[in-house]
PDB file of C-alpha atoms in Angstrom:
ATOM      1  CA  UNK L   1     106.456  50.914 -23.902  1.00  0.00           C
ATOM      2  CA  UNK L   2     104.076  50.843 -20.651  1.00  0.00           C
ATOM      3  CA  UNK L   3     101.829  53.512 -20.920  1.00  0.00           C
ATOM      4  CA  UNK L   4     101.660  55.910 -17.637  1.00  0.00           C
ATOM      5  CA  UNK L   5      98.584  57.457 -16.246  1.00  0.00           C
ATOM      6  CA  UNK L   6      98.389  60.753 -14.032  1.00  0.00           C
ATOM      7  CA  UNK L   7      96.300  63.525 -13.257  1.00  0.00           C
ATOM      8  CA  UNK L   8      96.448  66.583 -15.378  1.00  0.00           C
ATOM      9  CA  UNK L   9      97.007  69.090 -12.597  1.00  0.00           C
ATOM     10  CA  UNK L  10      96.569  69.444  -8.803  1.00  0.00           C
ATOM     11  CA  UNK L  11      96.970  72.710  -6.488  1.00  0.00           C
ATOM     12  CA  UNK L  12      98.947  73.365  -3.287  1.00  0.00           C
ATOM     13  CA  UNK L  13      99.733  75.915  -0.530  1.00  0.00           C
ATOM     14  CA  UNK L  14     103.317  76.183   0.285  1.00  0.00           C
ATOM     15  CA  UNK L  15     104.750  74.274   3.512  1.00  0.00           C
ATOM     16  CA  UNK L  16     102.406  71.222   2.259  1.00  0.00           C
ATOM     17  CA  UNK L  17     103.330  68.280   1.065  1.00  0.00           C
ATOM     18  CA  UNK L  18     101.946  67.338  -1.882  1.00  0.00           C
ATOM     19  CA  UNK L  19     101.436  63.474  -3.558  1.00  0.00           C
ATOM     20  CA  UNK L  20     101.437  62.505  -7.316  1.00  0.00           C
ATOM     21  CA  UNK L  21      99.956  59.420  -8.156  1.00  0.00           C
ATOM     22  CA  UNK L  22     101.062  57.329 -11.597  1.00  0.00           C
ATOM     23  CA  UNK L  23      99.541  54.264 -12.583  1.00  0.00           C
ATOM     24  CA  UNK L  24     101.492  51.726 -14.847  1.00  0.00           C
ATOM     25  CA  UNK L  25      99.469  48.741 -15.355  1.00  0.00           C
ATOM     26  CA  UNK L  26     101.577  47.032 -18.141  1.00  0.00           C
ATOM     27  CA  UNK L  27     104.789  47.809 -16.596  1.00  0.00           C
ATOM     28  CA  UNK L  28     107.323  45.208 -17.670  1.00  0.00           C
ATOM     29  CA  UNK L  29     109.807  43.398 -15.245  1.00  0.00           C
ATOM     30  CA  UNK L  30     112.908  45.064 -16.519  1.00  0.00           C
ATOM     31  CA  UNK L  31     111.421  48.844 -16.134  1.00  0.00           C
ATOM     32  CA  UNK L  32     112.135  51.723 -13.766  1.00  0.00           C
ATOM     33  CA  UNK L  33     109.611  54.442 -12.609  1.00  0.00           C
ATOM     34  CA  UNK L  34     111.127  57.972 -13.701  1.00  0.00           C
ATOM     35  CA  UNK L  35     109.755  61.490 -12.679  1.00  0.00           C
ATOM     36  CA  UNK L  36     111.239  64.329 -14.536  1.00  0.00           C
ATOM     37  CA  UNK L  37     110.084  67.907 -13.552  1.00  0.00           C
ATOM     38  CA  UNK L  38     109.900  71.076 -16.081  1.00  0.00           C
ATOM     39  CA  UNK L  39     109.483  74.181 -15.595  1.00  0.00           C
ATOM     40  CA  UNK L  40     108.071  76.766 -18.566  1.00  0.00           C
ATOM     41  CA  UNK L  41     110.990  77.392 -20.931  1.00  0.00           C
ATOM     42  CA  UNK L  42     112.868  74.832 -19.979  1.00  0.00           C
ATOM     43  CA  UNK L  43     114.012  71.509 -20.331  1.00  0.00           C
ATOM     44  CA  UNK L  44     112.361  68.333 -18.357  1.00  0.00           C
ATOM     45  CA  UNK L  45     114.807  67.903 -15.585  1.00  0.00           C
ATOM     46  CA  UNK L  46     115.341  63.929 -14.003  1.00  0.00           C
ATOM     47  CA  UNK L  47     114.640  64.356 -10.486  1.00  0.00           C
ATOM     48  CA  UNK L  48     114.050  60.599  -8.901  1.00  0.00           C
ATOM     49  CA  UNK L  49     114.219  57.101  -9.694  1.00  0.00           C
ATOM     50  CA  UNK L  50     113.304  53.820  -8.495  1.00  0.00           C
ATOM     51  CA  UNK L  51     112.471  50.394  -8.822  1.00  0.00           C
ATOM     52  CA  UNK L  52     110.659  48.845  -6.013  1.00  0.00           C
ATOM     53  CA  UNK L  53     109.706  49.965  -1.769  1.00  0.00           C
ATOM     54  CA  UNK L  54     110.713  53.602  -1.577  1.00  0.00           C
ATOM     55  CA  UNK L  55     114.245  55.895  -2.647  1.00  0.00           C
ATOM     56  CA  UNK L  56     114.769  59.221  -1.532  1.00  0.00           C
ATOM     57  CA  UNK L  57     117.363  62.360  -2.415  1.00  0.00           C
ATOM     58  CA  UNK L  58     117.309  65.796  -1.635  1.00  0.00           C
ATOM     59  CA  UNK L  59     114.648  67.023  -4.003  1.00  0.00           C
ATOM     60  CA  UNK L  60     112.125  64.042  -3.472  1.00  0.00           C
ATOM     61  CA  UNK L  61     110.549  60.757  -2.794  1.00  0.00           C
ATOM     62  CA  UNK L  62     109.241  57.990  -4.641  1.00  0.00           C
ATOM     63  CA  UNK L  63     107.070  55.328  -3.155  1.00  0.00           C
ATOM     64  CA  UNK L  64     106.093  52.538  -5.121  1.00  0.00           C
ATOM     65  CA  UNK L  65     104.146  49.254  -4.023  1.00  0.00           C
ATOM     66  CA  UNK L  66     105.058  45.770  -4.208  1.00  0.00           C
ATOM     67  CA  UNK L  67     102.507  44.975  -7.416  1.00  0.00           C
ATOM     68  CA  UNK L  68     104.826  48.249  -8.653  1.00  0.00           C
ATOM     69  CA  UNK L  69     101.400  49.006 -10.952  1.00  0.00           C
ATOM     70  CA  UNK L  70     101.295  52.379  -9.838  1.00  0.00           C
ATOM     71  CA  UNK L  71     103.978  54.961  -7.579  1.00  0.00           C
ATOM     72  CA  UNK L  72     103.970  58.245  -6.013  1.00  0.00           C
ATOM     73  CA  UNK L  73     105.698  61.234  -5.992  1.00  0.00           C
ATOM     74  CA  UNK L  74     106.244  62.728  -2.805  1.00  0.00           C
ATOM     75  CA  UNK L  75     107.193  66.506  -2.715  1.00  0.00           C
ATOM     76  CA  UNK L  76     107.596  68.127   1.056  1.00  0.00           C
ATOM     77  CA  UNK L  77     106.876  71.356   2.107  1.00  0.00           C
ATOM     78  CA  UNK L  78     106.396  72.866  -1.286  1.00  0.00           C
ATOM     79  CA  UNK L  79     107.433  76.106  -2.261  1.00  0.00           C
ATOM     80  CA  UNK L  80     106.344  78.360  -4.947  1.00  0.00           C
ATOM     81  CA  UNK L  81     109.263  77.391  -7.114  1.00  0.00           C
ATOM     82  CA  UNK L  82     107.895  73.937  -7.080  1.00  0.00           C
ATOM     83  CA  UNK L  83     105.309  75.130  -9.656  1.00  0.00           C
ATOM     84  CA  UNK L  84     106.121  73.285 -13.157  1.00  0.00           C
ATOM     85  CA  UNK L  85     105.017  70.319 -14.534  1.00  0.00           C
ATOM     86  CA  UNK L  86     105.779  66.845 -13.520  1.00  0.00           C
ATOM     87  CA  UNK L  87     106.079  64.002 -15.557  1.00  0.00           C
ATOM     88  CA  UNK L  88     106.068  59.817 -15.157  1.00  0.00           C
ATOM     89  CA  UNK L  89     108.220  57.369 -17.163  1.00  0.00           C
ATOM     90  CA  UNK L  90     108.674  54.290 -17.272  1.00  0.00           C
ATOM     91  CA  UNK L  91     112.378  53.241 -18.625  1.00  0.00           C
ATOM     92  CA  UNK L  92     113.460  50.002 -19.521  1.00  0.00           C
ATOM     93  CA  UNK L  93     117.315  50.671 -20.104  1.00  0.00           C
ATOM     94  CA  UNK L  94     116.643  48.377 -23.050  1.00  0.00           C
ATOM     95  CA  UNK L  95     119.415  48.624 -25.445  1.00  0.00           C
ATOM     96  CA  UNK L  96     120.653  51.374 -27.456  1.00  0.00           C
ATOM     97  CA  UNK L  97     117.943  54.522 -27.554  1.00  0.00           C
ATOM     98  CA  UNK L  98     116.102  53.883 -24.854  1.00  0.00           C
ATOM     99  CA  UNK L  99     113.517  56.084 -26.050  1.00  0.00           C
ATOM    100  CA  UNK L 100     111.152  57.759 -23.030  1.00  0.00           C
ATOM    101  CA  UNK L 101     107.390  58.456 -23.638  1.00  0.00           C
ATOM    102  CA  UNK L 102     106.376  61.369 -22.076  1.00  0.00           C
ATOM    103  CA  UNK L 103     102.274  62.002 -21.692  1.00  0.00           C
ATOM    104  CA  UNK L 104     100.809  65.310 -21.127  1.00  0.00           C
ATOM    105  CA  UNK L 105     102.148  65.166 -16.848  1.00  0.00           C
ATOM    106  CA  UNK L 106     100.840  66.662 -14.160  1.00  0.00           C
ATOM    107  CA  UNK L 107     100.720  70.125 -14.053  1.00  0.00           C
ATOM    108  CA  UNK L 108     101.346  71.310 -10.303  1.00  0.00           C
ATOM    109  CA  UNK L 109     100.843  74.795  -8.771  1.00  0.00           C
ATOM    110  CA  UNK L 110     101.350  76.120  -5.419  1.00  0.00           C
ATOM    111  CA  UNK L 111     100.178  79.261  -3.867  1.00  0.00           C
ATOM    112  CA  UNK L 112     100.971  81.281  -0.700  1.00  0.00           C
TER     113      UNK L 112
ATOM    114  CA  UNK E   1     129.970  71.636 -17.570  1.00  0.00           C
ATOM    115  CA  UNK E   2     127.969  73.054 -20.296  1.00  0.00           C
ATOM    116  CA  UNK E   3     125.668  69.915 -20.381  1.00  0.00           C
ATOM    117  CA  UNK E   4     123.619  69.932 -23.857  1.00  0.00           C
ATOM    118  CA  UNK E   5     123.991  73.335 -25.673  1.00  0.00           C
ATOM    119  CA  UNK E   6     120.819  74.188 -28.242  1.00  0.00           C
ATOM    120  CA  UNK E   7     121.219  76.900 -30.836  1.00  0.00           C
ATOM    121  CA  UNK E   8     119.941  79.122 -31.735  1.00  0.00           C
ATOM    122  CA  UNK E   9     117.454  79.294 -28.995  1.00  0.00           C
ATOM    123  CA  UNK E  10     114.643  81.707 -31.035  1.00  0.00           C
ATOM    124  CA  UNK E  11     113.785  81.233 -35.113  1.00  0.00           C
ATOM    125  CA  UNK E  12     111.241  82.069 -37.295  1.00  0.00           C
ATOM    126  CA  UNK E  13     111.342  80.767 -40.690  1.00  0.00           C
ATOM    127  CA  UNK E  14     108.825  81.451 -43.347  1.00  0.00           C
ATOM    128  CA  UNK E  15     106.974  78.624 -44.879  1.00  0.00           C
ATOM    129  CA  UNK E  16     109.467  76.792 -47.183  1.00  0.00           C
ATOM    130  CA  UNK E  17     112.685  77.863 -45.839  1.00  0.00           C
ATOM    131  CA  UNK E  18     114.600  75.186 -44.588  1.00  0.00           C
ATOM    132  CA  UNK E  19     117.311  75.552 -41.384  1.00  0.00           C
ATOM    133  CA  UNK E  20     119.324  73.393 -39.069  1.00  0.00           C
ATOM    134  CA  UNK E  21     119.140  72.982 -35.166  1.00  0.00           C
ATOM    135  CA  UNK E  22     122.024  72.569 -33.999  1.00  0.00           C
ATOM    136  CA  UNK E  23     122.808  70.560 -30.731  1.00  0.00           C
ATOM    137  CA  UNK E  24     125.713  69.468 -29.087  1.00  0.00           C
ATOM    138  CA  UNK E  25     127.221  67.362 -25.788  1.00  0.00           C
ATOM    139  CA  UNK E  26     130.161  67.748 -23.800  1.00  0.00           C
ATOM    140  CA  UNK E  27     129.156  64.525 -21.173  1.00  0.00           C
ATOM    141  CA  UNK E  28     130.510  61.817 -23.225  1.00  0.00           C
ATOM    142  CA  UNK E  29     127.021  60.395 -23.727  1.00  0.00           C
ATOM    143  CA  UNK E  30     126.164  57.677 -26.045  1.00  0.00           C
ATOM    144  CA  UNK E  31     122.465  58.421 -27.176  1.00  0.00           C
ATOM    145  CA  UNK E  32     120.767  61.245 -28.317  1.00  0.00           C
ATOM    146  CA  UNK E  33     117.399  62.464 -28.911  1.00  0.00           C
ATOM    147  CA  UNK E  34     115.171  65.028 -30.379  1.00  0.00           C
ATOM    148  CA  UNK E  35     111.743  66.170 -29.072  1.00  0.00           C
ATOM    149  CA  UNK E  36     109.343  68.422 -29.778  1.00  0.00           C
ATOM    150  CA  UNK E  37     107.124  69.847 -27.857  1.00  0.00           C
ATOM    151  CA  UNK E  38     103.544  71.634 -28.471  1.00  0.00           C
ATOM    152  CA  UNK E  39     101.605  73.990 -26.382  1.00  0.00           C
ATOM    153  CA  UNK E  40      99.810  72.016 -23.147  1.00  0.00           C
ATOM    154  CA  UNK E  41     101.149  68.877 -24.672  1.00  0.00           C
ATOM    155  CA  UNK E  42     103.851  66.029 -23.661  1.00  0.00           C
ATOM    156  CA  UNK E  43     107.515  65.830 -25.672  1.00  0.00           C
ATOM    157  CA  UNK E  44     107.182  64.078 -28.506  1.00  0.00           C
ATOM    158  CA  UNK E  45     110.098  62.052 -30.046  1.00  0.00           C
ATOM    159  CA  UNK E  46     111.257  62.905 -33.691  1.00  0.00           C
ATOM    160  CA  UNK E  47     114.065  61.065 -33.848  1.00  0.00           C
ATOM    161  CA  UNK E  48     117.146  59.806 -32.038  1.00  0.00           C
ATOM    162  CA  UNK E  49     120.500  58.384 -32.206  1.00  0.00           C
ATOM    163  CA  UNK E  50     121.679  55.558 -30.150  1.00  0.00           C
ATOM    164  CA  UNK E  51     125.374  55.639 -30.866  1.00  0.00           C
ATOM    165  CA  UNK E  52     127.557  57.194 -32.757  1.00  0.00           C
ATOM    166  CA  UNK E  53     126.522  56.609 -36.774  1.00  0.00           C
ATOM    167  CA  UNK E  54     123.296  55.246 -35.965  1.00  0.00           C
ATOM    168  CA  UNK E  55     119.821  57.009 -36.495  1.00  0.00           C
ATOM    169  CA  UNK E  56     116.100  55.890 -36.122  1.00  0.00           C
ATOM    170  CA  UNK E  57     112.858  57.212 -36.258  1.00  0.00           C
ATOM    171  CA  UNK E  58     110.801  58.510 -32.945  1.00  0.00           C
ATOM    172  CA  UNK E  59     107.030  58.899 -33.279  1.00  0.00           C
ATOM    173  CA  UNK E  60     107.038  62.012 -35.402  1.00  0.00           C
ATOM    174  CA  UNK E  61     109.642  62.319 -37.715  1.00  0.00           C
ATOM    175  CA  UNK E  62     107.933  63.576 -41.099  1.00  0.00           C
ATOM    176  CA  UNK E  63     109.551  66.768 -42.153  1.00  0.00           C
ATOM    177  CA  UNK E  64     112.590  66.129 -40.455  1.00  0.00           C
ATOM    178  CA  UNK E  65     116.093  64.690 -41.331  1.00  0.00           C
ATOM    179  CA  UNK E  66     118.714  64.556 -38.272  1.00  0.00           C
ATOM    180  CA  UNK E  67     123.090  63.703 -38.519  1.00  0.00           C
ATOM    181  CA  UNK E  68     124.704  62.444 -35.744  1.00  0.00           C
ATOM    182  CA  UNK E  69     128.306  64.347 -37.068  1.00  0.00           C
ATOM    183  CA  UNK E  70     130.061  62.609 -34.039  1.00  0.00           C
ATOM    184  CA  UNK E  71     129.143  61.304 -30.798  1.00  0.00           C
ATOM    185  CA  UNK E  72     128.952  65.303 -29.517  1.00  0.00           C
ATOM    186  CA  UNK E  73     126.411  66.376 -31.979  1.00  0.00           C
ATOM    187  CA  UNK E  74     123.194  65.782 -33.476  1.00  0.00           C
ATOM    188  CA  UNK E  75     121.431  68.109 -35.385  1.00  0.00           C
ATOM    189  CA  UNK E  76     118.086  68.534 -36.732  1.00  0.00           C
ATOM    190  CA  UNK E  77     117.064  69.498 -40.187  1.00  0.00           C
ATOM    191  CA  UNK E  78     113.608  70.905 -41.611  1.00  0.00           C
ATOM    192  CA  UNK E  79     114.010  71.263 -44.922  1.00  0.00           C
ATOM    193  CA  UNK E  80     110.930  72.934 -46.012  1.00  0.00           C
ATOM    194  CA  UNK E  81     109.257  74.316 -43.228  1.00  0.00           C
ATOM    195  CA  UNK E  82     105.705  74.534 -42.412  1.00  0.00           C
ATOM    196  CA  UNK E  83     103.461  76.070 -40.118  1.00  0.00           C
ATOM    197  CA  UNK E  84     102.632  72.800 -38.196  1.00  0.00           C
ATOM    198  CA  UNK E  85     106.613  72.237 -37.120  1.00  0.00           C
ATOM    199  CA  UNK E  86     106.029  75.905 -35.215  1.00  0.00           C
ATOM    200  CA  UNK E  87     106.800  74.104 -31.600  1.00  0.00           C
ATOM    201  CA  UNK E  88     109.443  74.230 -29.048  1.00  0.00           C
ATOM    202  CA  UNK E  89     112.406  71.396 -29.756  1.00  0.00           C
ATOM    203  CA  UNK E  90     114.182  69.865 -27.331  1.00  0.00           C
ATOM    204  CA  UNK E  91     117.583  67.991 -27.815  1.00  0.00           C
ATOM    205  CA  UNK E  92     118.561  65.530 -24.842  1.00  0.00           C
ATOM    206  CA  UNK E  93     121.429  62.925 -24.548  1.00  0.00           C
ATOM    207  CA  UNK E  94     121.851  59.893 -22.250  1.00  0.00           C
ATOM    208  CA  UNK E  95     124.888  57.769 -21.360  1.00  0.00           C
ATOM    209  CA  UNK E  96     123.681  53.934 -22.295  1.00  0.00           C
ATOM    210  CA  UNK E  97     122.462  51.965 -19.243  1.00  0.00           C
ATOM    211  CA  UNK E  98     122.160  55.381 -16.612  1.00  0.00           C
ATOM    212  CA  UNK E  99     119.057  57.070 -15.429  1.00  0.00           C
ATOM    213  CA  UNK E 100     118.130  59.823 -16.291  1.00  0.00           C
ATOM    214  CA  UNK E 101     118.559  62.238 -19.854  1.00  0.00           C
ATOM    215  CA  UNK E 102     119.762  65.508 -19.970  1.00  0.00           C
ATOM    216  CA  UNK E 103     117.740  68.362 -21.947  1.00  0.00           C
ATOM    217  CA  UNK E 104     118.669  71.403 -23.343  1.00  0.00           C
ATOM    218  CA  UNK E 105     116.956  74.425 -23.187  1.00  0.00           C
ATOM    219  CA  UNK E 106     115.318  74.369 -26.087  1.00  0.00           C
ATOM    220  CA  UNK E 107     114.646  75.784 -29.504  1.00  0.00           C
ATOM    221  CA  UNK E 108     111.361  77.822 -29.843  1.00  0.00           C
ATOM    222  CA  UNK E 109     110.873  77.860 -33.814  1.00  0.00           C
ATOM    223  CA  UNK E 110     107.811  79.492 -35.397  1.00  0.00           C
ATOM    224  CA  UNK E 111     106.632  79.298 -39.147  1.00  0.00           C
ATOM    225  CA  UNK E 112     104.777  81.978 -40.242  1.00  0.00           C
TER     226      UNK E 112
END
């Protein structure tokens, strides 16, 4: 499973848009870039997806270069309630399972 | 749509004791999972089920015993608790070949 790098936390003001960078060095042909979002007490929730150039929806969007070795997470105009902890996957849809790793995420609060 | 039900959603066992954590489906997914998760740390895979009758081991799954009863549930077994399984667990499920799992809301557990 491609291991995923990102930083621990990062602060914000809300109305800003805020950037989280993953790096995925060994990520295999056949893999999709996954950012799940949790907030305390709670279950991570699945929030964007992509495989290559850029994908939006509603909550987010998800930029990731050609070389696809590293993406970003691009929240706008934050809000308090975006406070929680973000996390990056990489998922293979391989088979039955499909088991996700998830590292420690980024843990991202915004202020007034 | 209930999603992925957890119960009971608060425990505390004492050291030895052994309990079930119950978790159940009503999306029609193929795969399950168990996680567990520890304070300022990632989810960590105990085991999961990627159909029906099928079982396998995740990263940590000393201590524990899981039964896929049907492709609904899959529950998790301790059967002699100890201090170091105090954590929050997480049950999630997956149709095969989508993005994105869904979580429950978890299972706080503490061994005294």
């Amino acid at each position: 499973l491609a291991k995923t790098t990102q930083p621990i936390s990062m602060d914000s003001y809300e109305g800003q848009e805020v950037n989280i960078t993953c790096s995925h060095n060994n990520i295999a042909t056949n893999d999709y870039i996954t950012w799940y979002q949790q907030f305390p007490s709670q279950g991570p929730r699945f929030i964007i997806q992509g495989y290559k150039t850029k994908v939006t929806n509603e909550v987010a969007s998800l930029f990731i270069p050609a070389d696809r070795k590293s993406s970003t997470l691009s929240l706008p105009r934050v809000s308090l309630s975006d406070t929680a902890v973000y996390y990056c996957l990489v998922d293979g849809f391989t088979g039955g399972g499909n088991k996700l790793t998830f590292g420690t995420g980024t843990q991202l609060k915004v202020e007034l | 749509n209930a999603g992925v039900t957890q119960t009971p959603k608060f425990q505390v066992l004492k050291t030895g004791q052994s309990m079930t954590l119950q978790c159940a489906q009503d999306m029609n997914h193929n795969s399950m999972y168990w996680y567990r998760q520890d304070p300022g740390m990632g989810l960590r895979l105990i085991y999961y089920s990627a159909s029906e009758g099928t079982t396998d081991k995740g990263e940590v799954p000393n201590g524990y015993n899981v039964s896929r009863l049907n492709k609904r549930e899959f529950s998790l077994r301790l059967e002699s608790a100890a201090p170091s399984q105090t954590s929050v667990y997480f049950c999630a499920s997956r149709r095969q070949g989508e993005s994105g799992y869904t979580f429950g809301s978890g299972t706080r557990l503490t061994v005294v």
